[in-house]
Amino acid sequence: MTTQTPSQILPPVPEDAPTLHALQARFRPVFEHIARGAAERERTRTLAHDAIARLRDSGFTALRVPRHFGGLGATVEQLFALLVELAEADSNVAQILRPHFGFLDRVLIDRDAAAQARWLPLAAQGAVFGNATTETGAGAVGALQTTLVPDTGPETGWWRLDGRKFYSTGALYADWVTVVARAVVPGREDETVHAIVPTRQPGVQRLDDWRGFGQRLTGSGTTVLDRVRVPEADVMRFPRARPTPLVAYFQLFHLATLAGIARALRRDAVDYVRARRRVFSHGSAALPKDDPLVQQIVGQLGATAYLAEVVAADVAAALGRIARERAQGHEIPLEELDALELRTAQAQVAVAEPVLQAAARLFEVGGSSALAEDLALDRHWRNARTLASHNPVLYKARSVGDILLNDARPVYYWNVGVAG
């Protein structure tokens, strides 16, 4: 299986796309503001409503919306380069927007004209989209307990949505939430669909009950749906059986956030060491910044940040090429989709462990003062560990090995539940 060489004929970047330099100049002041409050938000568990509002008001949430729909028309590569910077400022905030950008790019890549006309102008006007996909409990693997059934009211063309979701990333901050449900119609085979509902609609309840030790501010708790009415126009049907670049897209979001954490580790190590004056009697210099052992640790942190950012950019380039092909109406050959999925899986395996190690190694640059709660340096490891646990790295590594050894197909779709 040949999987690593991209096509030599690259689809052009749209002529009206902004430059990355212009986008960085526009959004870096927003990122800097978000970074200044990151440690305090983490320490006090203050939800990031202000950060999301600033990103929305600055146009960041409309980055990928094409200009003719009122957005900025940025490329996939530009989006992920900026997401690395945002994750460096606060990885919670970057993770909050994963379902938002994933939904928009799904609409773009699937090229459904009606869906684009419905949702992209809303995003250009500042609408933020959250996620309600995963269910907990003892349900069978692949079985959805959330249902969408025809409404029995006087109006036709309406559905009723009922269920309970967890890991609802971004839902606390969102105007709309995409809910994966099982459409149940008598006499038909059940169908997996996405129902997009306003978060303030009657019957929608968002609970701030995420209990993970990392990514504490992402709103990844429970969404309750109780007899929520949904019009047919707001039910989307995506193919679930065929390969898609969107699996790689959602994984790349984690990679970009991990790269941002790695950059934050480098930044915080440098800031901490430069300001430090106390040394150990058995150290090797009069100032910590001159101690060769400290310099080595900081150098390792810098190398990890470099590795993570380069790997994320490499995957983004492959994904961006495919997104532009799709935008031009071209179907993507199966071997190219398989190559993208393999590239992304290898990237996850390559990046996750070094970033986790770097987040622990950070504390080698100083003494007990590095443990101060006001610095909240532990958030980097906790957040990286949480990201690396979403799609467990050991299964990705096994999948890569199976592909390389046995020409196995990539695993595009997976579910969590009780076997048997």
Short mmCIF file of C-alpha atoms in Angstrom, two decimals:
data_model
loop_
_atom_site.label_atom_id
_atom_site.label_comp_id
_atom_site.label_asym_id
_atom_site.label_seq_id
_atom_site.Cartn_x
_atom_site.Cartn_y
_atom_site.Cartn_z
CA MET A 1 0.00 0.00 0.00
CA THR A 2 1.56 3.32 -1.08
CA THR A 3 0.28 5.98 1.25
CA GLN A 4 2.68 8.82 1.79
CA THR A 5 3.17 10.67 -1.53
CA PRO A 6 0.59 13.38 -2.25
CA SER A 7 -0.49 14.28 -5.74
CA GLN A 8 1.98 16.49 -7.59
CA ILE A 9 -0.85 18.61 -9.04
CA LEU A 10 -2.08 20.74 -6.17
CA PRO A 11 -5.41 22.53 -6.48
CA PRO A 12 -4.86 26.27 -6.23
CA VAL A 13 -5.61 28.28 -3.14
CA PRO A 14 -8.69 30.45 -3.83
CA GLU A 15 -7.74 33.86 -5.14
CA ASP A 16 -9.75 35.65 -2.48
CA ALA A 17 -8.17 33.73 0.42
CA PRO A 18 -6.50 36.02 2.96
CA THR A 19 -2.80 35.64 3.73
CA LEU A 20 -1.71 33.91 6.91
CA HIS A 21 0.28 37.01 7.84
CA ALA A 22 -2.86 39.18 7.65
CA LEU A 23 -4.84 36.68 9.71
CA GLN A 24 -2.12 36.50 12.36
CA ALA A 25 -2.02 40.27 12.61
CA ARG A 26 -5.79 40.32 13.06
CA PHE A 27 -6.10 37.58 15.68
CA ARG A 28 -2.87 37.62 17.70
CA PRO A 29 -4.09 40.49 19.93
CA VAL A 30 -7.17 38.37 20.72
CA PHE A 31 -4.98 35.34 21.46
CA GLU A 32 -2.76 37.44 23.72
CA HIS A 33 -5.78 38.62 25.70
CA ILE A 34 -6.98 35.03 26.06
CA ALA A 35 -3.53 33.88 27.19
CA ARG A 36 -3.36 36.48 29.95
CA GLY A 37 -6.37 34.97 31.69
CA ALA A 38 -5.73 31.29 30.98
CA ALA A 39 -4.06 30.28 34.25
CA GLU A 40 -6.59 32.16 36.38
CA ARG A 41 -9.54 30.64 34.51
CA GLU A 42 -8.05 27.21 35.05
CA ARG A 43 -7.33 27.80 38.73
CA THR A 44 -10.81 29.18 39.51
CA ARG A 45 -12.65 27.10 36.92
CA THR A 46 -14.12 30.18 35.28
CA LEU A 47 -15.85 29.21 32.06
CA ALA A 48 -14.38 30.81 28.94
CA HIS A 49 -17.46 32.73 27.78
CA ASP A 50 -15.49 35.96 27.39
CA ALA A 51 -12.82 34.24 25.28
CA ILE A 52 -15.38 32.69 22.93
CA ALA A 53 -17.22 36.01 22.63
CA ARG A 54 -14.01 37.80 21.66
CA LEU A 55 -13.20 35.17 19.06
CA ARG A 56 -16.72 35.39 17.64
CA ASP A 57 -16.71 39.18 17.56
CA SER A 58 -13.29 39.26 15.87
CA GLY A 59 -14.50 36.98 13.07
CA PHE A 60 -12.39 34.00 14.11
CA THR A 61 -15.35 31.61 14.23
CA ALA A 62 -16.12 32.53 10.59
CA LEU A 63 -12.60 31.76 9.37
CA ARG A 64 -13.55 28.91 7.07
CA VAL A 65 -16.81 30.38 5.83
CA PRO A 66 -16.32 31.40 2.16
CA ARG A 67 -16.39 35.10 1.40
CA HIS A 68 -19.56 34.87 -0.68
CA PHE A 69 -21.35 33.65 2.44
CA GLY A 70 -19.91 36.49 4.53
CA GLY A 71 -16.89 34.78 6.11
CA LEU A 72 -13.13 35.22 5.81
CA GLY A 73 -12.48 32.40 3.34
CA ALA A 74 -9.36 31.05 5.09
CA THR A 75 -7.81 27.76 3.99
CA VAL A 76 -7.60 24.61 6.07
CA GLU A 77 -3.87 25.17 6.52
CA GLN A 78 -4.43 28.71 7.77
CA LEU A 79 -7.12 27.58 10.19
CA PHE A 80 -4.90 24.98 11.82
CA ALA A 81 -1.86 27.26 11.95
CA LEU A 82 -3.98 29.76 13.88
CA LEU A 83 -5.47 27.02 16.06
CA VAL A 84 -1.97 26.06 17.21
CA GLU A 85 -1.50 29.67 18.35
CA LEU A 86 -4.90 29.72 20.03
CA ALA A 87 -4.14 26.44 21.83
CA GLU A 88 -0.86 27.92 23.04
CA ALA A 89 -2.89 30.75 24.55
CA ASP A 90 -5.45 28.38 26.13
CA SER A 91 -5.93 24.80 25.00
CA ASN A 92 -9.39 24.73 26.59
CA VAL A 93 -10.57 27.43 24.19
CA ALA A 94 -9.20 25.67 21.12
CA GLN A 95 -10.92 22.44 22.14
CA ILE A 96 -14.23 24.26 22.69
CA LEU A 97 -14.27 25.20 18.99
CA ARG A 98 -13.51 21.70 17.65
CA PRO A 99 -17.17 20.80 16.98
CA HIS A 100 -17.84 24.26 15.57
CA PHE A 101 -15.18 24.13 12.88
CA GLY A 102 -15.76 20.43 12.31
CA PHE A 103 -19.41 21.04 11.55
CA LEU A 104 -18.63 23.88 9.15
CA ASP A 105 -15.99 21.93 7.28
CA ARG A 106 -18.31 18.93 7.07
CA VAL A 107 -20.84 21.19 5.34
CA LEU A 108 -18.13 22.55 3.06
CA ILE A 109 -16.50 19.23 2.18
CA ASP A 110 -19.81 17.41 1.59
CA ARG A 111 -20.80 20.20 -0.84
CA ASP A 112 -24.51 20.08 -0.04
CA ALA A 113 -25.81 23.36 -1.48
CA ALA A 114 -28.92 23.51 0.71
CA ALA A 115 -26.92 22.87 3.89
CA GLN A 116 -24.35 25.48 2.92
CA ALA A 117 -27.04 28.08 2.26
CA ARG A 118 -28.71 27.23 5.58
CA TRP A 119 -25.73 27.16 7.96
CA LEU A 120 -22.78 29.06 6.56
CA PRO A 121 -24.43 32.53 6.63
CA LEU A 122 -25.39 31.90 10.28
CA ALA A 123 -21.77 31.12 11.09
CA ALA A 124 -20.69 34.27 9.26
CA GLN A 125 -23.06 36.23 11.51
CA GLY A 126 -21.42 34.76 14.61
CA ALA A 127 -23.34 31.57 15.37
CA VAL A 128 -21.28 28.99 17.28
CA PHE A 129 -21.95 25.25 16.97
CA GLY A 130 -21.43 22.65 19.68
CA ASN A 131 -21.54 18.88 19.82
CA ALA A 132 -23.79 16.20 21.33
CA THR A 133 -22.64 12.90 19.87
CA THR A 134 -21.48 10.38 22.46
CA GLU A 135 -23.61 8.48 24.95
CA THR A 136 -22.47 6.85 28.17
CA GLY A 137 -23.91 3.89 30.02
CA ALA A 138 -24.41 0.25 29.13
CA GLY A 139 -25.63 0.68 25.58
CA ALA A 140 -24.35 -1.76 22.97
CA VAL A 141 -21.41 -0.79 20.77
CA GLY A 142 -22.73 1.26 17.86
CA ALA A 143 -26.28 1.52 19.20
CA LEU A 144 -27.74 5.00 19.65
CA GLN A 145 -30.28 5.51 22.42
CA THR A 146 -31.08 9.08 21.30
CA THR A 147 -34.03 8.95 18.91
CA LEU A 148 -35.61 11.19 16.33
CA VAL A 149 -39.20 10.24 15.54
CA PRO A 150 -41.86 11.92 13.37
CA ASP A 151 -43.80 14.45 15.38
CA THR A 152 -47.47 13.64 15.71
CA GLY A 153 -48.53 17.27 15.93
CA PRO A 154 -50.68 19.10 13.36
CA GLU A 155 -47.70 20.28 11.29
CA THR A 156 -46.01 17.96 8.85
CA GLY A 157 -42.27 17.87 8.26
CA TRP A 158 -41.32 17.99 11.94
CA TRP A 159 -39.51 15.54 14.20
CA ARG A 160 -39.26 14.99 17.95
CA LEU A 161 -35.81 14.46 19.51
CA ASP A 162 -35.23 12.64 22.81
CA GLY A 163 -32.04 11.46 24.47
CA ARG A 164 -29.12 12.15 26.73
CA LYS A 165 -25.55 12.84 25.60
CA PHE A 166 -22.20 13.26 27.33
CA TYR A 167 -18.82 14.66 26.17
CA SER A 168 -20.84 17.54 24.69
CA THR A 169 -17.77 19.65 23.93
CA GLY A 170 -18.55 23.30 23.36
CA ALA A 171 -22.28 22.96 24.05
CA LEU A 172 -22.22 25.39 26.99
CA TYR A 173 -20.91 28.11 24.68
CA ALA A 174 -22.88 27.26 21.55
CA ASP A 175 -25.93 28.77 19.87
CA TRP A 176 -26.66 25.50 18.08
CA VAL A 177 -25.75 21.92 18.90
CA THR A 178 -25.44 19.03 16.45
CA VAL A 179 -27.02 15.89 17.88
CA VAL A 180 -26.34 12.44 16.46
CA ALA A 181 -29.55 10.44 16.69
CA ARG A 182 -31.32 7.35 15.39
CA ALA A 183 -34.20 8.30 13.10
CA VAL A 184 -37.03 5.84 13.74
CA VAL A 185 -39.83 5.69 11.18
CA PRO A 186 -42.31 2.79 11.18
CA GLY A 187 -41.78 0.53 8.19
CA ARG A 188 -38.26 1.83 7.48
CA GLU A 189 -34.79 0.82 8.55
CA ASP A 190 -33.41 3.04 11.31
CA GLU A 191 -31.05 5.76 10.05
CA THR A 192 -28.25 7.66 11.79
CA VAL A 193 -28.74 11.41 11.32
CA HIS A 194 -27.57 14.74 12.70
CA ALA A 195 -30.25 17.02 14.15
CA ILE A 196 -29.12 20.64 14.57
CA VAL A 197 -31.06 22.38 17.32
CA PRO A 198 -30.85 25.79 19.01
CA THR A 199 -29.39 25.41 22.49
CA ARG A 200 -32.05 27.71 23.98
CA GLN A 201 -34.97 25.83 22.48
CA PRO A 202 -37.48 24.32 24.93
CA GLY A 203 -36.46 20.81 25.89
CA VAL A 204 -32.70 21.38 25.50
CA GLN A 205 -30.78 21.32 28.77
CA ARG A 206 -27.01 21.76 29.01
CA LEU A 207 -25.37 20.62 32.25
CA ASP A 208 -21.96 21.79 33.43
CA ASP A 209 -21.07 18.37 34.87
CA TRP A 210 -17.85 17.49 33.03
CA ARG A 211 -15.73 15.77 35.69
CA GLY A 212 -12.48 15.09 33.88
CA PHE A 213 -9.27 16.38 35.46
CA GLY A 214 -8.25 18.00 32.17
CA GLN A 215 -9.95 20.27 29.64
CA ARG A 216 -12.09 21.46 32.55
CA LEU A 217 -13.54 24.48 30.78
CA THR A 218 -14.63 22.88 27.52
CA GLY A 219 -18.26 22.30 28.52
CA SER A 220 -17.92 18.59 27.72
CA GLY A 221 -20.69 17.47 30.04
CA THR A 222 -24.28 16.37 29.56
CA THR A 223 -26.87 17.53 27.04
CA VAL A 224 -30.45 16.45 27.75
CA LEU A 225 -33.00 16.46 24.92
CA ASP A 226 -36.62 16.14 25.99
CA ARG A 227 -39.24 16.18 23.22
CA VAL A 228 -37.29 18.78 21.23
CA ARG A 229 -39.07 19.71 18.01
CA VAL A 230 -36.85 19.72 14.91
CA PRO A 231 -37.89 20.75 11.39
CA GLU A 232 -36.94 18.48 8.52
CA ALA A 233 -34.69 21.23 7.11
CA ASP A 234 -32.48 20.96 10.21
CA VAL A 235 -31.92 17.20 9.92
CA MET A 236 -28.74 16.31 8.05
CA ARG A 237 -27.83 12.91 6.68
CA PHE A 238 -24.16 12.06 6.21
CA PRO A 239 -22.91 8.81 4.70
CA ARG A 240 -21.63 6.56 7.49
CA ALA A 241 -20.24 3.69 5.44
CA ARG A 242 -17.76 5.29 3.08
CA PRO A 243 -14.27 6.68 3.82
CA THR A 244 -14.13 10.40 4.54
CA PRO A 245 -11.45 13.04 5.21
CA LEU A 246 -13.46 14.28 8.20
CA VAL A 247 -12.14 11.58 10.53
CA ALA A 248 -8.64 12.93 9.90
CA TYR A 249 -9.99 16.48 10.30
CA PHE A 250 -11.27 15.88 13.82
CA GLN A 251 -8.06 14.08 14.81
CA LEU A 252 -5.98 16.94 13.37
CA PHE A 253 -7.81 19.26 15.74
CA HIS A 254 -6.36 17.27 18.65
CA LEU A 255 -2.91 17.36 17.04
CA ALA A 256 -3.05 21.14 16.62
CA THR A 257 -4.15 21.55 20.24
CA LEU A 258 -1.31 19.29 21.42
CA ALA A 259 1.10 21.37 19.34
CA GLY A 260 -0.23 24.49 21.04
CA ILE A 261 0.29 22.90 24.45
CA ALA A 262 3.87 22.07 23.45
CA ARG A 263 4.41 25.72 22.51
CA ALA A 264 2.94 26.81 25.84
CA LEU A 265 5.35 24.48 27.65
CA ARG A 266 8.28 26.08 25.84
CA ARG A 267 6.96 29.58 26.56
CA ASP A 268 6.29 28.96 30.25
CA ALA A 269 9.64 27.25 30.78
CA VAL A 270 11.51 30.16 29.25
CA ASP A 271 9.52 32.76 31.21
CA TYR A 272 9.95 30.87 34.48
CA VAL A 273 13.69 30.29 34.12
CA ARG A 274 14.52 33.80 32.93
CA ALA A 275 12.78 35.31 35.97
CA ARG A 276 14.26 32.88 38.48
CA ARG A 277 17.22 33.91 40.67
CA ARG A 278 17.38 31.12 43.25
CA VAL A 279 19.74 28.23 42.51
CA PHE A 280 20.64 24.98 44.22
CA SER A 281 23.97 24.76 46.01
CA HIS A 282 24.87 21.72 43.92
CA GLY A 283 23.82 23.39 40.66
CA SER A 284 26.22 24.40 37.90
CA ALA A 285 25.73 28.16 37.53
CA ALA A 286 25.03 31.35 39.44
CA LEU A 287 21.72 31.80 37.58
CA PRO A 288 19.28 29.08 36.49
CA LYS A 289 19.31 30.31 32.89
CA ASP A 290 23.04 29.57 32.73
CA ASP A 291 22.81 26.09 34.23
CA PRO A 292 23.54 23.55 31.45
CA LEU A 293 21.08 21.02 32.88
CA VAL A 294 18.28 23.60 32.83
CA GLN A 295 19.29 24.65 29.34
CA GLN A 296 19.06 21.03 28.22
CA ILE A 297 15.53 20.67 29.54
CA VAL A 298 14.42 23.90 27.86
CA GLY A 299 16.05 22.75 24.65
CA GLN A 300 14.13 19.48 24.78
CA LEU A 301 10.89 21.35 25.32
CA GLY A 302 11.66 23.54 22.32
CA ALA A 303 12.38 20.50 20.16
CA THR A 304 9.08 18.89 21.13
CA ALA A 305 7.18 22.06 20.24
CA TYR A 306 8.93 22.14 16.87
CA LEU A 307 8.12 18.48 16.18
CA ALA A 308 4.45 18.81 17.12
CA GLU A 309 3.91 21.94 15.04
CA VAL A 310 5.65 20.52 11.95
CA VAL A 311 3.65 17.30 12.14
CA ALA A 312 0.35 19.18 12.52
CA ALA A 313 1.21 21.41 9.56
CA ASP A 314 2.06 18.36 7.44
CA VAL A 315 -1.33 16.75 8.08
CA ALA A 316 -3.07 20.10 7.53
CA ALA A 317 -1.38 20.45 4.12
CA ALA A 318 -2.62 17.01 3.03
CA LEU A 319 -6.12 17.72 4.32
CA GLY A 320 -6.19 21.20 2.78
CA ARG A 321 -5.38 19.81 -0.65
CA ILE A 322 -8.26 17.34 -0.40
CA ALA A 323 -10.65 20.04 0.85
CA ARG A 324 -9.84 22.21 -2.18
CA GLU A 325 -10.35 19.25 -4.51
CA ARG A 326 -13.76 18.67 -2.98
CA ALA A 327 -14.63 22.37 -3.24
CA GLN A 328 -13.96 22.13 -6.98
CA GLY A 329 -16.35 19.22 -7.30
CA HIS A 330 -13.78 16.43 -7.58
CA GLU A 331 -14.21 13.05 -5.96
CA ILE A 332 -11.20 11.90 -3.95
CA PRO A 333 -9.70 8.52 -4.87
CA LEU A 334 -9.88 5.93 -2.12
CA GLU A 335 -6.11 5.55 -1.97
CA GLU A 336 -5.74 9.27 -1.21
CA LEU A 337 -8.25 9.07 1.63
CA ASP A 338 -6.49 6.01 3.01
CA ALA A 339 -3.17 7.83 2.77
CA LEU A 340 -4.56 10.80 4.69
CA GLU A 341 -5.98 8.57 7.41
CA LEU A 342 -2.68 6.70 7.78
CA ARG A 343 -0.74 9.97 7.85
CA THR A 344 -3.01 11.30 10.58
CA ALA A 345 -2.85 8.12 12.68
CA GLN A 346 0.95 8.11 12.51
CA ALA A 347 0.98 11.78 13.46
CA GLN A 348 -1.10 11.07 16.55
CA VAL A 349 1.25 8.30 17.64
CA ALA A 350 4.29 10.48 16.94
CA VAL A 351 3.07 13.57 18.84
CA ALA A 352 1.04 12.49 21.86
CA GLU A 353 3.73 10.78 23.94
CA PRO A 354 6.46 13.43 23.42
CA VAL A 355 4.07 16.21 24.44
CA LEU A 356 3.02 14.30 27.55
CA GLN A 357 6.65 13.73 28.47
CA ALA A 358 7.45 17.39 27.88
CA ALA A 359 4.57 18.46 30.13
CA ALA A 360 6.08 16.40 32.98
CA ARG A 361 9.66 17.44 32.19
CA LEU A 362 8.73 21.12 32.50
CA PHE A 363 8.97 20.86 36.30
CA GLU A 364 12.66 19.91 36.10
CA VAL A 365 13.59 23.52 35.34
CA GLY A 366 12.89 24.73 38.89
CA GLY A 367 12.20 23.82 42.46
CA SER A 368 8.99 23.65 44.43
CA SER A 369 7.99 27.17 43.37
CA ALA A 370 7.08 25.73 39.95
CA LEU A 371 4.25 23.91 41.71
CA ALA A 372 2.52 27.13 42.76
CA GLU A 373 -1.18 27.01 42.03
CA ASP A 374 -1.24 30.53 40.60
CA LEU A 375 1.06 29.35 37.78
CA ALA A 376 -1.21 26.37 37.03
CA LEU A 377 1.60 24.70 35.10
CA ASP A 378 0.02 21.31 35.79
CA ARG A 379 -2.82 22.23 33.41
CA HIS A 380 -0.60 21.49 30.43
CA TRP A 381 -0.12 17.82 31.35
CA ARG A 382 -3.74 17.38 32.43
CA ASN A 383 -5.07 18.90 29.22
CA ALA A 384 -2.63 16.95 27.01
CA ARG A 385 -3.45 13.72 28.82
CA THR A 386 -7.16 14.30 28.26
CA LEU A 387 -6.68 14.99 24.55
CA ALA A 388 -4.53 11.89 24.13
CA SER A 389 -7.22 9.77 25.81
CA HIS A 390 -10.09 10.75 23.50
CA ASN A 391 -8.94 8.42 20.72
CA PRO A 392 -6.50 6.14 22.58
CA VAL A 393 -3.03 6.19 21.03
CA LEU A 394 -2.41 2.46 21.53
CA TYR A 395 -5.30 1.59 19.19
CA LYS A 396 -4.00 4.05 16.60
CA ALA A 397 -0.52 2.51 16.80
CA ARG A 398 -1.99 -0.97 16.37
CA SER A 399 -4.01 0.20 13.35
CA VAL A 400 -0.89 1.70 11.76
CA GLY A 401 1.01 -1.54 12.30
CA ASP A 402 -1.80 -3.59 10.75
CA ILE A 403 -1.87 -1.31 7.70
CA LEU A 404 1.89 -1.49 7.20
CA LEU A 405 2.17 -5.24 7.79
CA ASN A 406 -1.03 -6.56 6.25
CA ASP A 407 -2.32 -3.83 3.92
CA ALA A 408 -5.33 -3.51 6.20
CA ARG A 409 -7.86 -0.75 5.61
CA PRO A 410 -7.80 2.25 7.97
CA VAL A 411 -10.42 2.34 10.69
CA TYR A 412 -12.58 5.31 9.71
CA TYR A 413 -15.44 4.84 12.15
CA TRP A 414 -15.49 3.52 15.69
CA ASN A 415 -17.94 3.43 18.53
CA VAL A 416 -17.82 2.93 22.30
CA GLY A 417 -20.22 0.75 24.22
CA VAL A 418 -20.76 -2.66 25.77
CA ALA A 419 -19.80 -5.62 23.56
CA GLY A 420 -22.26 -8.46 23.14
#
